[in-house]
C-alpha positions in Angstrom: 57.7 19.5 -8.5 60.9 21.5 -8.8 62.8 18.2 -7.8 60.7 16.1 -9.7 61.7 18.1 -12.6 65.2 18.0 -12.2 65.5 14.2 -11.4 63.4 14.0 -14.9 66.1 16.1 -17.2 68.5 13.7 -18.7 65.2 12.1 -20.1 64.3 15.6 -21.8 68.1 16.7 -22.7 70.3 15.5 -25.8 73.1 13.1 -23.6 75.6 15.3 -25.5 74.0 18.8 -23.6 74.1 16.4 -19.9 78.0 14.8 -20.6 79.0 18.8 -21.7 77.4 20.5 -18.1 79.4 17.2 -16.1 82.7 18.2 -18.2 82.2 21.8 -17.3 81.2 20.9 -13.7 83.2 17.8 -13.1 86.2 18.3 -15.4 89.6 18.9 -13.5 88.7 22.7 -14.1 84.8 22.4 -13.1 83.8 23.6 -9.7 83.5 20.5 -8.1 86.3 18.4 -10.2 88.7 20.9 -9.1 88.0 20.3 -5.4 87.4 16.6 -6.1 90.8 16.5 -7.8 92.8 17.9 -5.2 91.6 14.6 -2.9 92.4 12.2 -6.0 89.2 11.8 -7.5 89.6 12.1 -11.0 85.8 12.0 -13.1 86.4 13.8 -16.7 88.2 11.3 -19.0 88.3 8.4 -16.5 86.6 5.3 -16.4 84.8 6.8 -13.0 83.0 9.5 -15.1 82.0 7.2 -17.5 80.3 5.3 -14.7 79.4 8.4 -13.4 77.3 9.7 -17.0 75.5 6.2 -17.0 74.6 6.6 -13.8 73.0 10.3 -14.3 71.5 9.3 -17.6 69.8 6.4 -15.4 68.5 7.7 -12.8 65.3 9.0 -14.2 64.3 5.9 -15.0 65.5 4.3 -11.8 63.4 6.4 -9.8 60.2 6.2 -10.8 59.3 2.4 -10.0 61.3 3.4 -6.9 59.0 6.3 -6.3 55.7 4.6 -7.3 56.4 1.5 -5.0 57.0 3.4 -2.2 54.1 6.0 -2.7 51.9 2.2 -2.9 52.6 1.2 1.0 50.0 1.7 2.9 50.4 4.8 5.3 48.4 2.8 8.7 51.4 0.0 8.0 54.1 3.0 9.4 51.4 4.7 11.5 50.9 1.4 13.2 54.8 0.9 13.6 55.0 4.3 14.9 52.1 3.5 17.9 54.8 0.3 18.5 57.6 3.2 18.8 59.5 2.4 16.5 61.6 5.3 15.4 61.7 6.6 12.1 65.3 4.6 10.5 63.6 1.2 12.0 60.5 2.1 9.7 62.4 2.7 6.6 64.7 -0.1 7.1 62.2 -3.3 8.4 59.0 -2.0 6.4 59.5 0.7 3.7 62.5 -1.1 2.0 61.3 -4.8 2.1 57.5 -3.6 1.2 59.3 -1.9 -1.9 61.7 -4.4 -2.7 60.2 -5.1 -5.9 60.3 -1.8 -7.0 63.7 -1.0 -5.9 64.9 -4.3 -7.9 63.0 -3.1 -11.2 64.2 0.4 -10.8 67.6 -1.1 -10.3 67.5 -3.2 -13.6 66.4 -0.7 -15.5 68.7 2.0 -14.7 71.3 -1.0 -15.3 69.6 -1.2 -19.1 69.6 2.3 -19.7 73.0 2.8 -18.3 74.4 0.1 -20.3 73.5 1.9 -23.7 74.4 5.4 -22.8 76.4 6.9 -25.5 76.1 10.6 -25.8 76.6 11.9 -22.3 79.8 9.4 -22.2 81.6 10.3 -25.3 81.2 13.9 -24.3 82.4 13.7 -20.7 85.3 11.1 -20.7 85.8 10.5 -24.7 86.2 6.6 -26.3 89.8 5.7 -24.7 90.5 1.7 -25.2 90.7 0.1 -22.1 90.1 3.2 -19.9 87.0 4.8 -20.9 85.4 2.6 -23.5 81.9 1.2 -23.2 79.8 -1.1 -24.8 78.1 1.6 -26.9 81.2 3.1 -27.9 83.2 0.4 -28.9 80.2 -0.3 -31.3 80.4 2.9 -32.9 84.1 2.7 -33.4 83.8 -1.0 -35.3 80.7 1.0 -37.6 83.4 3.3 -38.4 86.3 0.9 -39.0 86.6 -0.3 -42.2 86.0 -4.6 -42.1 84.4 -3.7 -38.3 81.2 -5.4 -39.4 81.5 -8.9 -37.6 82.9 -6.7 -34.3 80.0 -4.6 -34.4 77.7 -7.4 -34.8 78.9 -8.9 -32.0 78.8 -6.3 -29.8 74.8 -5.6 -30.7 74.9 -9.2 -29.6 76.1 -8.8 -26.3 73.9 -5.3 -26.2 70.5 -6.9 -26.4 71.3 -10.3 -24.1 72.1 -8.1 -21.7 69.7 -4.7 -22.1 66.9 -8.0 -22.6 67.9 -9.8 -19.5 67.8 -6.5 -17.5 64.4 -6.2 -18.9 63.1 -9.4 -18.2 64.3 -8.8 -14.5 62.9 -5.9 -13.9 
């Protein structure tokens, strides 16, 4: 439950309150950034944290088809492999994963749609820098903001939705 419940919270907090905790934890200053930094990996302001914020903002709802297609395979199906000896990696590998594939593929697409609109955690944690840390969602905001950035924006909802729609579809 305790895990559960902390796989589940960048569903319950404001993106802003998850991209300031991985800029305090992650920044060059953070706990971890500061070790990470010393071997050359580099999250706040970078276009790896902004991969980094999608990917956190996702994974709630990447896990749970995940979760539910593996909790749907039938227990006697490994019990059975296990009377075969086959050892526990073998299970996962040649029955748990292809058994699940359809669940790891719609968990995968729509993390992929979720990540692709994430906007608060990102501008929080590594800002809207053009052609380092900008994403989809943020360039759209900044042609909402720019005077005559209609068409741009327009454009760029355009691209949003054929994408976010064919993730969908996928899934």
């Amino acid at each position: 439950a305790l895990l559960d419940a902390v796989v589940s919270l960048p569903l319950v907090l404001p993106p802003v309150a998850t991209g300031y905790v991985l800029l305090l934890l992650f920044g060059r200053q953070g706990p971890i950034g500061a070790v990470l930094a010393k071997a050359g990996i580099v999250f706040a302001f970078d276009w790896t944290g902004a991969a980094l914020a999608s990917a956190i903002m996702a994974f709630p709802l990447m896990v749970r088809p995940i979760r539910l297609a593996i909790e749907a395979i039938d227990i006697e199906v490994d019990e059975v492999a296990r009377t075969f000896g086959a050892g526990r990696l073998t299970r996962f590998l040649r029955l748990t994963v292809p058994l699940a594939t359809p669940g790891l593929i719609a968990g995968a697409m729509l993390g992929f749609a979720k990540a692709l609109g994430e906007f608060g955690a990102t501008i929080t944690f590594v800002g809207a820098i053009p052609g380092q840390t900008l994403t989809l969602p943020t360039a759209i905001y900044q042609a909402v903001q720019a005077p005559g950035g209609e068409a741009r924006a327009i454009a760029l909802c355009a691209v949003s939705a054929i994408l976010a729609f064919g993730a969908v579809l996928i899934a």
